[in-house]
Structure formats: C-alpha cells, structure tokens
Coordinates of C-alpha atoms in Angstrom, one line a residue:
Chain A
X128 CA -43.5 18.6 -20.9
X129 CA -46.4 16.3 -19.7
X130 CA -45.8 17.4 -16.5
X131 CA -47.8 20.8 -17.4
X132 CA -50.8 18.7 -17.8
X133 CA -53.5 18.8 -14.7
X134 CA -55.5 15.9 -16.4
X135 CA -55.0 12.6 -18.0
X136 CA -56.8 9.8 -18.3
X137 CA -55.8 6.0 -18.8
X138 CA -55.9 3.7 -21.8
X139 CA -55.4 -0.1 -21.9
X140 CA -54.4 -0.8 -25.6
X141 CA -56.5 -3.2 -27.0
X142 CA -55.2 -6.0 -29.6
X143 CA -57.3 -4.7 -32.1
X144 CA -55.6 -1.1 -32.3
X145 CA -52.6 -2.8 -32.9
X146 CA -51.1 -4.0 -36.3
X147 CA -48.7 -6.2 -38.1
X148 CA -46.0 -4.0 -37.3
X149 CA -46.8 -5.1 -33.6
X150 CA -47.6 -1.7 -32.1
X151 CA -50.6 0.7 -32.0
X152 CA -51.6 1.4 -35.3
X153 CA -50.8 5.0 -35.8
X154 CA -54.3 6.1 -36.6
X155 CA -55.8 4.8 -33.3
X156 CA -53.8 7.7 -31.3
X157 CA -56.8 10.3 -32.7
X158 CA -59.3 7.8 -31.1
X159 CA -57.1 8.3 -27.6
X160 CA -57.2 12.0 -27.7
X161 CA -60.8 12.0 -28.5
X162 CA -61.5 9.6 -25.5
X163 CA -59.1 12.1 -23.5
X164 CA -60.6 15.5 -24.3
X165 CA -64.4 14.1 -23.8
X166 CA -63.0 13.2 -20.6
X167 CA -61.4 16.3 -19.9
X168 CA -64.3 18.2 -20.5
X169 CA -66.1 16.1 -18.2
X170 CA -63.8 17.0 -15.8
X171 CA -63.7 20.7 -15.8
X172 CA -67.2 20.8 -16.0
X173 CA -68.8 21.4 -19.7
X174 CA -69.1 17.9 -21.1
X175 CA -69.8 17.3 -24.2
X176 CA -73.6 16.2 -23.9
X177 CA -73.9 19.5 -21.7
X178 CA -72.7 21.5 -24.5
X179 CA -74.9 19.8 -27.3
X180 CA -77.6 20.6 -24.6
X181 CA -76.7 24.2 -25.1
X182 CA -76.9 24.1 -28.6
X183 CA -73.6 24.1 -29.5
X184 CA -71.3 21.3 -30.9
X185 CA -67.4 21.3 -32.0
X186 CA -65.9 20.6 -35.5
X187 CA -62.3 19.3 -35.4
X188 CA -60.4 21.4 -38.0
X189 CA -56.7 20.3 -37.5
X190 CA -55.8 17.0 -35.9
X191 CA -51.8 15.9 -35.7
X192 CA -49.8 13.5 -33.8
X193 CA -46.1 13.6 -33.5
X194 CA -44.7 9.6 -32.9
X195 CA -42.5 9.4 -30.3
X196 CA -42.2 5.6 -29.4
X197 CA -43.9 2.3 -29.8
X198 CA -46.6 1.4 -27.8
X199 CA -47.8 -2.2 -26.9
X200 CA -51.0 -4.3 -26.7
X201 CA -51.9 -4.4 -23.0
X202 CA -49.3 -1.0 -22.3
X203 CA -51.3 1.4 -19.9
X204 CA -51.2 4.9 -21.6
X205 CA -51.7 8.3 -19.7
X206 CA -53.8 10.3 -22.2
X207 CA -52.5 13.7 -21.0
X208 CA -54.8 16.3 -22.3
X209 CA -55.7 20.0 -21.5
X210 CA -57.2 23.1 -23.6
X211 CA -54.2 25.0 -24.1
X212 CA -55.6 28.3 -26.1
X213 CA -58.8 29.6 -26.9
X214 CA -59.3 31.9 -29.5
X215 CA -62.1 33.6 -30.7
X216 CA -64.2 30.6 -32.3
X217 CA -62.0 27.9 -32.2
X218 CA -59.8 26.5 -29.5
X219 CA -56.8 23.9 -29.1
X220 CA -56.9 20.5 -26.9
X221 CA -52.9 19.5 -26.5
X222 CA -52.1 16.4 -25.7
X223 CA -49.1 13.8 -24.6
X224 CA -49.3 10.6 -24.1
X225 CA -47.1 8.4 -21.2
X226 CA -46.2 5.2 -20.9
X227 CA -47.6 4.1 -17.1
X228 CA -44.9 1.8 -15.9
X229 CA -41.7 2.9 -17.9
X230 CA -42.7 6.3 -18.6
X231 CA -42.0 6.4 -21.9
X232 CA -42.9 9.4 -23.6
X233 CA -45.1 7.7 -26.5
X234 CA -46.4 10.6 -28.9
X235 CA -47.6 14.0 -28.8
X236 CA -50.7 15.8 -30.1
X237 CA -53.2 18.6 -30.7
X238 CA -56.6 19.0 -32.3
X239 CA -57.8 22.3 -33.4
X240 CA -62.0 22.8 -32.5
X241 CA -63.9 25.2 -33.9
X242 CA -67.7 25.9 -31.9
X243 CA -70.7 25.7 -34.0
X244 CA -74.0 26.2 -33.7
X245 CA -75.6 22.5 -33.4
X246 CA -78.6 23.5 -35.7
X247 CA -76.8 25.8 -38.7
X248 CA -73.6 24.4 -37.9
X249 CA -71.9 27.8 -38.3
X250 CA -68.9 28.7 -36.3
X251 CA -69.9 30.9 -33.3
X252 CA -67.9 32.7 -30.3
X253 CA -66.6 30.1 -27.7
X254 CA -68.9 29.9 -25.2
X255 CA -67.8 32.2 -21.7
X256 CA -68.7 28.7 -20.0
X257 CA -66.2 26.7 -21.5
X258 CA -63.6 29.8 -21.3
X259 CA -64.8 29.9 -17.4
X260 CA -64.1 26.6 -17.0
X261 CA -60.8 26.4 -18.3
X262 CA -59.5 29.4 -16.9
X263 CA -60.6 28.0 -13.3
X264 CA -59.2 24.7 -14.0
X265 CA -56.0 25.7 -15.9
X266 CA -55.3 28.5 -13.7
X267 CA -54.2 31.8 -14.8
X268 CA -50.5 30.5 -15.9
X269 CA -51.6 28.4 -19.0
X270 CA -53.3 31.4 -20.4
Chain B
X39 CA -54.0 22.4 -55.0
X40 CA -55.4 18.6 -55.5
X41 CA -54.7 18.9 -59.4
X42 CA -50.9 18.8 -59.0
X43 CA -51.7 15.3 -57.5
X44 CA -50.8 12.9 -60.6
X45 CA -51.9 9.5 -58.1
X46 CA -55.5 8.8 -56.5
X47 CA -57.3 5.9 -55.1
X48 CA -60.7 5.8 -54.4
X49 CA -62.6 5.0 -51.2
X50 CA -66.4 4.4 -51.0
X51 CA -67.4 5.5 -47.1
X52 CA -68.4 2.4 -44.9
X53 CA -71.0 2.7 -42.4
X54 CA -68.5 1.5 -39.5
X55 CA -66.4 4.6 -41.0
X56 CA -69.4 6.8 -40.1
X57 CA -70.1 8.1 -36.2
X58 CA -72.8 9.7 -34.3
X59 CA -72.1 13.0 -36.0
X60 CA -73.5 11.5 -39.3
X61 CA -70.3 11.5 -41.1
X62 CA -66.6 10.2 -41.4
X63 CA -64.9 10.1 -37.8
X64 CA -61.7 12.1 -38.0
X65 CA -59.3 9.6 -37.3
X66 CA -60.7 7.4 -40.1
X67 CA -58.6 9.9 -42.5
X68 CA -55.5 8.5 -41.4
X69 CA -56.5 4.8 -42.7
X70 CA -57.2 6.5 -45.2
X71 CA -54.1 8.1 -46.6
X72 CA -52.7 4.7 -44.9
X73 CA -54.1 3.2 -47.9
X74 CA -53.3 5.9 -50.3
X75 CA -49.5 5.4 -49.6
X76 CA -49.5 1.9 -49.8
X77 CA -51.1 2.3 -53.2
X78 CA -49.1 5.2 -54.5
X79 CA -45.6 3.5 -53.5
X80 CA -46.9 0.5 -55.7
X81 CA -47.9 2.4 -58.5
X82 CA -44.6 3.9 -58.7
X83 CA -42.5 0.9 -58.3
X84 CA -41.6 1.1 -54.9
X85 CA -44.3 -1.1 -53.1
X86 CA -43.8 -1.7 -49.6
X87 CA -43.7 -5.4 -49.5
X88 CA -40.7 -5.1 -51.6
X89 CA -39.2 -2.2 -49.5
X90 CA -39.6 -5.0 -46.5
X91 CA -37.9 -7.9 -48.7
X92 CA -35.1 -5.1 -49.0
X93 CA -34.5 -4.7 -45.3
X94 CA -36.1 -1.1 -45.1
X95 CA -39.2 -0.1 -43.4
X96 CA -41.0 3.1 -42.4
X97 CA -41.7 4.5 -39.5
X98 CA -44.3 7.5 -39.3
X99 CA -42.6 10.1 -37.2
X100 CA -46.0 12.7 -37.6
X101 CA -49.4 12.6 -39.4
X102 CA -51.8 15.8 -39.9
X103 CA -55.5 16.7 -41.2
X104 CA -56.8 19.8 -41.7
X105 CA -61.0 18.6 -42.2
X106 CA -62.2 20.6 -44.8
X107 CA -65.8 19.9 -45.0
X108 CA -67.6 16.3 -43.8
X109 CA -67.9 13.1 -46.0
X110 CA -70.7 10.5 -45.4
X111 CA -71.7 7.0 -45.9
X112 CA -71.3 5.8 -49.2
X113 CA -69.1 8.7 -51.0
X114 CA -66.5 7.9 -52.7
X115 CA -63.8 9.6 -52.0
X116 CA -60.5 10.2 -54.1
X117 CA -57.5 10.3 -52.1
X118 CA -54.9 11.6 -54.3
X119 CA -51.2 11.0 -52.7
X120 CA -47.7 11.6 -53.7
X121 CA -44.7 12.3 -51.8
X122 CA -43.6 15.7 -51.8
X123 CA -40.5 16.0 -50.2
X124 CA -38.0 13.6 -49.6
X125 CA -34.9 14.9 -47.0
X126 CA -32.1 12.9 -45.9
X127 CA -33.8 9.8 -43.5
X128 CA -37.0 11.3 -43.9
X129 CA -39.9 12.1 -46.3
X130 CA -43.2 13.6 -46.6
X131 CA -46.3 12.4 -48.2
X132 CA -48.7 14.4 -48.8
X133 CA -52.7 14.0 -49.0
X134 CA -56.2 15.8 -50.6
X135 CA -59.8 14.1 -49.8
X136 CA -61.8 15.3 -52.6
X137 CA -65.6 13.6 -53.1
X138 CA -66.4 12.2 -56.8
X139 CA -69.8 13.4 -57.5
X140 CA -69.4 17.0 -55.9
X141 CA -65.8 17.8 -56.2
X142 CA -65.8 18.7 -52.3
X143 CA -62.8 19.1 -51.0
X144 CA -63.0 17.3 -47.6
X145 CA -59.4 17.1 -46.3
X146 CA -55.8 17.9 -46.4
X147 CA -53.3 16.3 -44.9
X148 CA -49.4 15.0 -44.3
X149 CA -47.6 11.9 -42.6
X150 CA -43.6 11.9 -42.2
X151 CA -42.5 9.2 -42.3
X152 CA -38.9 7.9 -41.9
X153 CA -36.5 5.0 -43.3
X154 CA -35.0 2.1 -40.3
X155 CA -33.3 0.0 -40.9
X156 CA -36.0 -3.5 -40.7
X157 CA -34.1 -5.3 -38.1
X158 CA -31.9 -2.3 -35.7
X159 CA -35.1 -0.2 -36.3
X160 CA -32.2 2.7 -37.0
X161 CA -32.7 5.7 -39.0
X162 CA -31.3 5.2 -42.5
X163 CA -30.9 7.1 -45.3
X164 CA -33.9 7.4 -47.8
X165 CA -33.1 4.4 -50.7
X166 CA -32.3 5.4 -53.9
X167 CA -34.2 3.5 -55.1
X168 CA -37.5 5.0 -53.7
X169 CA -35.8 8.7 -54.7
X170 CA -35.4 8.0 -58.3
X171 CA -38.9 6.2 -58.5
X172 CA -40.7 9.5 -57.2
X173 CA -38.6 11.5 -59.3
X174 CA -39.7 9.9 -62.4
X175 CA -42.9 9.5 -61.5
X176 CA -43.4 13.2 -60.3
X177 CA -41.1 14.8 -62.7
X178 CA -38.6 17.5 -61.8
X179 CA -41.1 20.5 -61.4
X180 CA -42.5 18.7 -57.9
X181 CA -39.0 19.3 -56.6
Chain C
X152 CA -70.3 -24.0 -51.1
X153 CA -69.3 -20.0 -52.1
X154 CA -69.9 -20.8 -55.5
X155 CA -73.7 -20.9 -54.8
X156 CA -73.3 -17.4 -54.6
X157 CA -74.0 -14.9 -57.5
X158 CA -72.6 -11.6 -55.6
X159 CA -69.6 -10.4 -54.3
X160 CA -67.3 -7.7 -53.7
X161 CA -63.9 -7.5 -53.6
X162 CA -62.2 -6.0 -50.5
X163 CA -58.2 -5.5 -50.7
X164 CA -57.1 -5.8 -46.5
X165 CA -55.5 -2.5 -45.0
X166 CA -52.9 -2.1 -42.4
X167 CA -55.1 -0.8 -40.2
X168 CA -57.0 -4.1 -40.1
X169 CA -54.4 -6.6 -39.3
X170 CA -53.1 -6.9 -35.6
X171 CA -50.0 -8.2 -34.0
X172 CA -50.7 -11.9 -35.0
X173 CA -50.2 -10.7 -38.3
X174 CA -53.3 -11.0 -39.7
X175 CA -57.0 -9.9 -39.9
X176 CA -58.0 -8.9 -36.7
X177 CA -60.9 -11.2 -36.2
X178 CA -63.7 -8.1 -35.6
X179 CA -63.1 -6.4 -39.1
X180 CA -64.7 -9.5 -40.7
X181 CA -68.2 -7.9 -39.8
X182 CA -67.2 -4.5 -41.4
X183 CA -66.3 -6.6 -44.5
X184 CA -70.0 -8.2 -44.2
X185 CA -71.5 -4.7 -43.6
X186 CA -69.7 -3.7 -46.7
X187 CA -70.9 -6.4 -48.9
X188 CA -74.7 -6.7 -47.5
X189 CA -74.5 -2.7 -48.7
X190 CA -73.5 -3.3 -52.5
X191 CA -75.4 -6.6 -52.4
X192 CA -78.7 -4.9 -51.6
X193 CA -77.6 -2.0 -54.4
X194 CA -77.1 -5.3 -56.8
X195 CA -80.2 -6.3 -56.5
X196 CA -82.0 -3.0 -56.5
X197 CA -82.9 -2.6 -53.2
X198 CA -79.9 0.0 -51.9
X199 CA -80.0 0.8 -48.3
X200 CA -80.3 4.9 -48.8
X201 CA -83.8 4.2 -51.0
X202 CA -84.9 1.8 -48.3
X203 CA -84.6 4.3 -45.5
X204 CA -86.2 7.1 -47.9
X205 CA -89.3 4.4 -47.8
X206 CA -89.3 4.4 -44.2
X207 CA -87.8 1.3 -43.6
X208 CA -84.2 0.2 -41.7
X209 CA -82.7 -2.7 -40.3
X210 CA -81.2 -4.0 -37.4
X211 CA -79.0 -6.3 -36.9
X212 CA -80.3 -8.9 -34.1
X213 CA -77.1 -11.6 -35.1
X214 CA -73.9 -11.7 -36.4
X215 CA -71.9 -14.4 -36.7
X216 CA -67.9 -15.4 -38.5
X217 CA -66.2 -19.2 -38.7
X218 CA -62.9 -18.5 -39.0
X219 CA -61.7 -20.6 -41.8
X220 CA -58.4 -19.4 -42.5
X221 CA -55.8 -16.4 -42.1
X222 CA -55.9 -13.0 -44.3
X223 CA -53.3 -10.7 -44.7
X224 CA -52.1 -7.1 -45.3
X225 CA -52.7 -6.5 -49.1
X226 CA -54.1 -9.5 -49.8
X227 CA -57.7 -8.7 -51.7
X228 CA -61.1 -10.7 -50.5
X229 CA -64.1 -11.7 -52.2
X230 CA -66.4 -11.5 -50.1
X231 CA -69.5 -12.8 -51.2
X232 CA -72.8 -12.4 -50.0
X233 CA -76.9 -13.2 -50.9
X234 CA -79.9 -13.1 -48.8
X235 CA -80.5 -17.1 -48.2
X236 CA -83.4 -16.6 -46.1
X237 CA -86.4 -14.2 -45.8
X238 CA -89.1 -14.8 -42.4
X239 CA -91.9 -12.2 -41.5
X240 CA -89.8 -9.8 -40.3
X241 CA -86.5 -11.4 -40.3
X242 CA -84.1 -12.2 -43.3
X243 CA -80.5 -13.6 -43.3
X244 CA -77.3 -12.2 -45.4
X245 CA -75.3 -15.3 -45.7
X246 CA -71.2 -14.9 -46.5
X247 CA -68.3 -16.5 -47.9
X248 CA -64.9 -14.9 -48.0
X249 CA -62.5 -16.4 -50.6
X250 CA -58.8 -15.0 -51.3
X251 CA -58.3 -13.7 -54.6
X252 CA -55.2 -15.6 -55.2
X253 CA -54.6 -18.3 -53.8
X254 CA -58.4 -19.4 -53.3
X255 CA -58.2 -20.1 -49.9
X256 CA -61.7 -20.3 -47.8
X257 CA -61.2 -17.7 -44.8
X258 CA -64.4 -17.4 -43.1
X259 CA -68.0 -17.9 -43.9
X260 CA -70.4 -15.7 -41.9
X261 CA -74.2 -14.6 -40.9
X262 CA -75.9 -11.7 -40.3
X263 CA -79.9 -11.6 -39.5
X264 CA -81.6 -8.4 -39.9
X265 CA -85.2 -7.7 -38.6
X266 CA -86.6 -4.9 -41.0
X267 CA -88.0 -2.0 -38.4
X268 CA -90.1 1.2 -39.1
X269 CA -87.7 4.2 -39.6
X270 CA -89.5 6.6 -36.9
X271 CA -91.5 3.9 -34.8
X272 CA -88.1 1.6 -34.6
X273 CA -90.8 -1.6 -34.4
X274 CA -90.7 -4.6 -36.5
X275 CA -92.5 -4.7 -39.8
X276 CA -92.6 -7.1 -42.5
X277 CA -90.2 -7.4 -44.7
X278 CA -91.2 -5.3 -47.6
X279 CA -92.5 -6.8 -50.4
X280 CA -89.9 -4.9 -53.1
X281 CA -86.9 -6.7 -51.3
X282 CA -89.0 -10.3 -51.3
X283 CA -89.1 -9.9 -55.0
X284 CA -85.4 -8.4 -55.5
X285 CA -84.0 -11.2 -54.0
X286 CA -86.3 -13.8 -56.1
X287 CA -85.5 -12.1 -59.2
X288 CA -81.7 -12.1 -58.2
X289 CA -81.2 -15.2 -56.6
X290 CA -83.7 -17.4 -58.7
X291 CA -85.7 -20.5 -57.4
X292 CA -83.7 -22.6 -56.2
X293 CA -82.3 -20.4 -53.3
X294 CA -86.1 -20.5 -51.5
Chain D
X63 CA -78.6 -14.7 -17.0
X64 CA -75.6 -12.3 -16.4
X65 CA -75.8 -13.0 -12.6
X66 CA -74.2 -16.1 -13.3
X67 CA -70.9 -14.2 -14.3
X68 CA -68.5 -14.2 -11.7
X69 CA -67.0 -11.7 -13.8
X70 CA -66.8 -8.4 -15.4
X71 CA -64.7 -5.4 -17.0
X72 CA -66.6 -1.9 -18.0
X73 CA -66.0 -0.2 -20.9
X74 CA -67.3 3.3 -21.9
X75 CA -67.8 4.2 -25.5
X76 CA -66.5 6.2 -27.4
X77 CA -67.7 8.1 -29.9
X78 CA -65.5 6.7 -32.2
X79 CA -67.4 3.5 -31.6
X80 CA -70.7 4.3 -32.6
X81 CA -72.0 4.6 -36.1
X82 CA -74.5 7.0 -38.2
X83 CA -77.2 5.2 -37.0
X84 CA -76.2 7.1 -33.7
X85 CA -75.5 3.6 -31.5
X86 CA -72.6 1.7 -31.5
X87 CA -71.3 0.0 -34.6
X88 CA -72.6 -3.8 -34.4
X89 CA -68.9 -5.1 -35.2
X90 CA -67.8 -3.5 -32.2
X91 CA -68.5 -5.4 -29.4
X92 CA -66.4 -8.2 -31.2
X93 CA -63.6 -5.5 -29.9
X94 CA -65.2 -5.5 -26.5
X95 CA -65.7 -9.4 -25.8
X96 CA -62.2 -9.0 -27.2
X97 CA -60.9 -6.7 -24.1
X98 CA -62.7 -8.7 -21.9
X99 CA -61.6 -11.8 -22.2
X100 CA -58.0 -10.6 -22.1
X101 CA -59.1 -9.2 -18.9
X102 CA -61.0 -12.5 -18.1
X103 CA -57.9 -14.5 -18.7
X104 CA -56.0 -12.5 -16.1
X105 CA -58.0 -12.3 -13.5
X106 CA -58.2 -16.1 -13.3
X107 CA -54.8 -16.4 -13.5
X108 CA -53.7 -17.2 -17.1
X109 CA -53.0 -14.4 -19.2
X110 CA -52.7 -14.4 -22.9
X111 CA -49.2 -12.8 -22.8
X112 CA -47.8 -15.9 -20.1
X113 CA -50.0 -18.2 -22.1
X114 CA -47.7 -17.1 -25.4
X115 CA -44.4 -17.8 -23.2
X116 CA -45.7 -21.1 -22.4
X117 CA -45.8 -22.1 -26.2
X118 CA -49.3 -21.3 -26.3
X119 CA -51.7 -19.3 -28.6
X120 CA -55.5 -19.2 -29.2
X121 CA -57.1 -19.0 -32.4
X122 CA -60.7 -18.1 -32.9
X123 CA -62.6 -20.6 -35.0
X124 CA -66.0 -18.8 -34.3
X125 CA -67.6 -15.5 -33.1
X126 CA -71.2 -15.2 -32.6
X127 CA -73.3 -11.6 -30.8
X128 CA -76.9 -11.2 -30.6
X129 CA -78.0 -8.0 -30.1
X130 CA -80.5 -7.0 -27.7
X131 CA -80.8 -3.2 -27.4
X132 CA -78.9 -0.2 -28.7
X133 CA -76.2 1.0 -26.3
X134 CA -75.1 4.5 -26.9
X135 CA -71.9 7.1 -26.8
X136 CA -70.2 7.8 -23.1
X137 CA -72.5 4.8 -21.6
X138 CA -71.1 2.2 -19.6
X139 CA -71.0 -1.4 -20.4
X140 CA -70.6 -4.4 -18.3
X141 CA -68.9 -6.9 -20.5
X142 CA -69.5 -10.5 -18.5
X143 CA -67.2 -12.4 -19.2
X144 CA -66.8 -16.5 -18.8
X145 CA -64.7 -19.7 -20.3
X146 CA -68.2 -21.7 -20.2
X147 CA -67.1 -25.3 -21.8
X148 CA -63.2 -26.7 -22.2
X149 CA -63.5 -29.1 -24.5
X150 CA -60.3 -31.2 -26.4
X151 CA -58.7 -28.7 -27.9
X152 CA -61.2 -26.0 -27.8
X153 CA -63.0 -23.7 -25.0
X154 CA -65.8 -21.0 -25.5
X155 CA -65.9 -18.0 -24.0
X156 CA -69.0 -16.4 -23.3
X157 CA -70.1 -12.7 -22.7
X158 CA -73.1 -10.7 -21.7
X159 CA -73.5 -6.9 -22.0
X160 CA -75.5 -4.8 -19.4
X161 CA -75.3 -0.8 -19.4
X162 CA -74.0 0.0 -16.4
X163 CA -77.2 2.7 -15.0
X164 CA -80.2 1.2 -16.5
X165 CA -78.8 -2.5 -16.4
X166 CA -80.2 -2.8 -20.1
X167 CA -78.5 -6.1 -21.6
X168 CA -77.2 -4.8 -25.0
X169 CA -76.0 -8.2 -26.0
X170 CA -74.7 -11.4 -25.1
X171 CA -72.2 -13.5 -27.4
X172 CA -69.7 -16.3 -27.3
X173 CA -66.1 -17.2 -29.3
X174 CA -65.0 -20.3 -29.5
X175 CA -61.3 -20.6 -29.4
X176 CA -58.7 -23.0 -30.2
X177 CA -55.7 -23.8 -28.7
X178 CA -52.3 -24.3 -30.9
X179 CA -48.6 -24.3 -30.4
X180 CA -47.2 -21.0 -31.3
X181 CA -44.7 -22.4 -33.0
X182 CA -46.0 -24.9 -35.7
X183 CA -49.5 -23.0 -35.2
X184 CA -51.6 -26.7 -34.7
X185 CA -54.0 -27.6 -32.4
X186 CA -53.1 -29.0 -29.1
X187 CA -54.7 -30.0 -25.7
X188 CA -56.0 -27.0 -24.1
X189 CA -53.6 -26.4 -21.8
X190 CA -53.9 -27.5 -17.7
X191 CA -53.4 -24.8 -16.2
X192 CA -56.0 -23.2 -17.9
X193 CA -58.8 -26.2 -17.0
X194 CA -57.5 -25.8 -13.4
X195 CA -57.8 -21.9 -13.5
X196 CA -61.2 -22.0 -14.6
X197 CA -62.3 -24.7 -12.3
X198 CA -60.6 -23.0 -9.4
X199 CA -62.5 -19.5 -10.6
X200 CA -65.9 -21.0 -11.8
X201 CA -66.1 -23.5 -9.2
X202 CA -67.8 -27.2 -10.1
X203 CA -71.3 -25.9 -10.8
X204 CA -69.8 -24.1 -14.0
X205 CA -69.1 -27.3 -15.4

C-alpha cells in the first residue's frame, strides 16, 4: 500500500515519545503525521505559512491511526503521506508509516482537514491552489 | 450522547498542551482518553496494574478523534469513558471531551484496544474478569 | 527542605510521560513546574490570565531539575512550589516534588521568570500586586 | 561560544512543539538536548544503545537551559552538542541552540549525567572508552 505514496519524510524516534511499554507511545503517531503533511505541503508547493499568508488555515476534524507494529527509540520511520481526496471544504491527508531498515509496516493513518478562513474561522471552498497542486503532484490516477 | 457516559475524569488544559493555534494540539486528545481509561478501568475494578500482575496487557490496535470545537489553556475538561463493546480478543472504549463551565462539546472519540498475553505478546481472549466488571458497572442496557 | 513550602499541587504521572527506562521522562518535570507555578500564582491571587489582562507576561530566562529520585506510571506527585525570590525584574519559582506515598524526594527544581510588557515584549518591574501577593502568602521569613 | 562545538544535529519544529504563547514550549528543548546528545554519543563513537550492552546506563542528576530568544514553528535549530568535563562518576554535556538562517542563539544548557551499572542501577567509573572517545573527538584543548 505505501508504495502508492510519492512522498515521505523521515523520523528518528526520540526516547521521550517512547513509554514504559518500551515503544512509541501511541499518541506521538499524530505528532508524525503532522510533521509529515506540513512537509508534504511544502513539497507540492502550498506550505502551510503560504497558506496562512493567503488567509486561510486548516482545522483537523477526524484524526485516526490504525497500530500495526511496534516501533523503537532510535528506529528511522518513513512518514508516508499524500492528500488522497478533496472534497468540497474539507480534504483527507493519508498516511503509512515504514520501518527504514526492516520495513516493517508500523501503522496507518488519516486526518480529515477542513479550510477555514484565518480571520472568521468559517469553513470555505478548498482553495484551486492547493487542488492544483495536488492534482499536478498526485497525477491524475489518485483522483 | 455524553450523558449515557456513567464515568468522567477531569483534566485542567496545561500550557505545554496548548500550540500556536491558541488551543489544545490534536494529538494531546489521545493522552487524554489515555488517562481516562486508566481511570475508568480502576473505578470499575479492573485497574491496569492489576490486569499486568495477571499476565494480561493491552495493546491499542486503533485510536480516533473527531474535534468538535477547540479547548484552551486552563479548561477543564471532563472526559467521560466507558467501554462500549467488548468482542472476542478485542474491545472498544469509547470517549466525549465536554468543557465544565460551558458544556462545549470539544471531542469524540475511540481506541481499540486488544488483550496479549504479557509475555508471548499473543492475542488472547478478553478476561472475564474485565467482562463482568463492565457489565456491572454499565448495566445490561449498554449492551 | 519541601516542608518550607506552603503550596502545592498534586499531579498523578500518565503513561504518556514515562519512557522506556520506566519512569518519568526527565523533560516532563518542567511541565509539572509550569503546572504548579500556574495554580501557585492563582493561590496567591495573582492568576496568570488576570496578569496578561494587566498587560503583563513572563518569560522564562532559566529552568532548572536535580533529579533526586525515580517517578512512575500512576504514582501521584506533590509538587510544590513558592516564589523564593523577587529582583527588579526577575523572580524565582522554586520546587520540590515529593511522592505521595512513599515520601520519597524526586527532584527539586527552578525556574526564573523576567516579567515583560505584553505588546512591547521588554522587561518591566515586577508589578507591585505580585510583590505583595507573595508577602502576604509566604510571610516574612521567606524575604 | 557555539564555535567551540565540534558538533551539531538540526532539528525543525514542529508545531506540536510550540505553545500558545506562539514559540516553542520552554520544556522542550530538554527533548532536543535530549536528541542531541544521543546523536553526540554516536558520532564519537559510543552510543547509548552499545553503552547499555556494555552494562552501562546514564542517569541524569541535573538539567539546566537558559533561554536566550524565542525560536519559532518550521525554524531550524542547531543543537551543539559537547561532553565538556568527565569527572569520577559523572560527565556534563553541554548544548547551545542557534537557528539555523538568522544564527539567533535560542538557548544554551547543560545535563549532568551519571553513570551506573544497568543492572544493580549504582554509580560507577565513567566508563573508558567513553574518556578516550571524547578525548579522541574534543582533542586536549577541551579538557
């Protein structure tokens, strides 16, 4: 599945994100896919900062992560992460996270963002730049 | 929907809770119902420390938020828990975020979570134990 | 030495916080300050929300923990706190964690906070209503 | 005074990092002098995870930061990392933090660590490979 991904980025776990139970707490995987999709936004061209420029920020609305396997302090994780459907105000990052040297699928994820106007914080359309971008970057097939 | 809830705890909002956006950062949720569960299995009966001492741990197998409207420093929030379903290696608690002063409801949410065995890590089935504890603590119209 | 002090709150250790030594990860001690210099300064009359709505904040220019002893998972702290110390600009929150239970001393702490102007973000003096908070609290002896 | 660092990691931060005051959370860069001397150890030759199969752990006894200037969400840091003094049965590493365009020092800091056998979890020489790996990476002027 992670193969279908154009982007990842990597993460070193850190001790602190991981517990007693020896392993990445499971909380800290949100703080991943945040890292991931304000890199991947970055990378098709409409960071974050560019958007609040614009005038228009995201709310998350739905955030889940599906725990495939354990990962370790010191592990390098691929943060796999693209924008896999856009609807009319809100949008869905997807994401899948790998193991670097065993390639060990780790856990799975997606985060539902709604745009909002930065000032009234009311939900507006998705910007055409960010549907632009993605459609370039994605290419026609993840549509 | 947070009034079938029989079990809360409350959580005052720290500041290192708190990002840039001004309010709770999304993942923070998840140590939140972290804490919830910990305190809902002790209050009926089931603690985790003593599910340890047993030989049976969990293992979160998914964990969901829907973000219902934004929480800030120093709220204290009511995170009412319970476990809604209970299947044959797995079960499901289930979360609502409301805010004391205003009655906001500020999030949903879910984490599966499933019984191993403490040292072969194995899937095992669900303890009685824990089953007849949420059943008379829930009563028989939650099943 | 902690029982000098005439404040404290009581913080019960999460998951979350541990790592995989098993214990407190030695960071979250200064969120357990930040938390207690928060209700300490309510204590005493001087909450951080009213000081901002005078126009004043801090910032932190030190912190510092002397790890004493391990904490665990569900283990609840006292963490106690006073202002020991106020300069011109500067005053000190002084610590003490204490575990609930057994007793045990496991860390002692500082933070120094330089009161600033909310807008200008320069140094003022520290205002008069938290000199004479702290007197009233802390009596006498502690200047 | 960070030109005197032979050595340094980056790290960018994340949002979840920073704090409603809209700068990163002052606890954090305990995480970050965290990262880098894990990174510190390695590059010298001596990593924490050989150093455990040796018999041999660390335990902080003290962590002190000042802060210097506010560093910000998606900036890059320069953590500077050093082992400054090896004393008995204690070393402290040091750090400094530059952002990485407008070589602002955020902060500078320094843990002092301890070292004890993993198993009975006492204090015991500092180890000699680690004096040697130092000297060999410091050279004589660091000491």
């Amino acid at each position: 599945m992670e193969n279908h991904f154009k982007f990842f980025t990597s993460i070193q776990v850190r001790f602190a994100e991981t517990d007693a139970q020896g392993h990445v707490f499971f909380g800290n995987y949100f703080t991943y896919y945040d890292v991931a999709l304000t890199e991947y936004l970055k990378a098709i061209g409409c960071g974050y900062q560019e958007m609040l420029a614009d005038g228009v920020d995201f709310y998350y609305v739905e955030a889940t992560c599906q725990y495939k396997d354990r990962a370790f302090f010191d592990e390098v994780l691929h943060i796999h992460a693209r924008i896999g459907k856009i609807g009319d105000t809100s949008f869905h990052f997807e994401f899948s996270v790998v193991e670097e040297n065993s390639g060990r699928l780790i856990a799975t994820g997606r985060i539902v963002a709604v745009a909002v106007d930065h000032n009234s914080r009311k939900p507006i359309t998705v910007p055409q730049k960010l549907r632009k971008a993605v459609q370039a970057f994605e290419g026609t097939a993840s549509s």
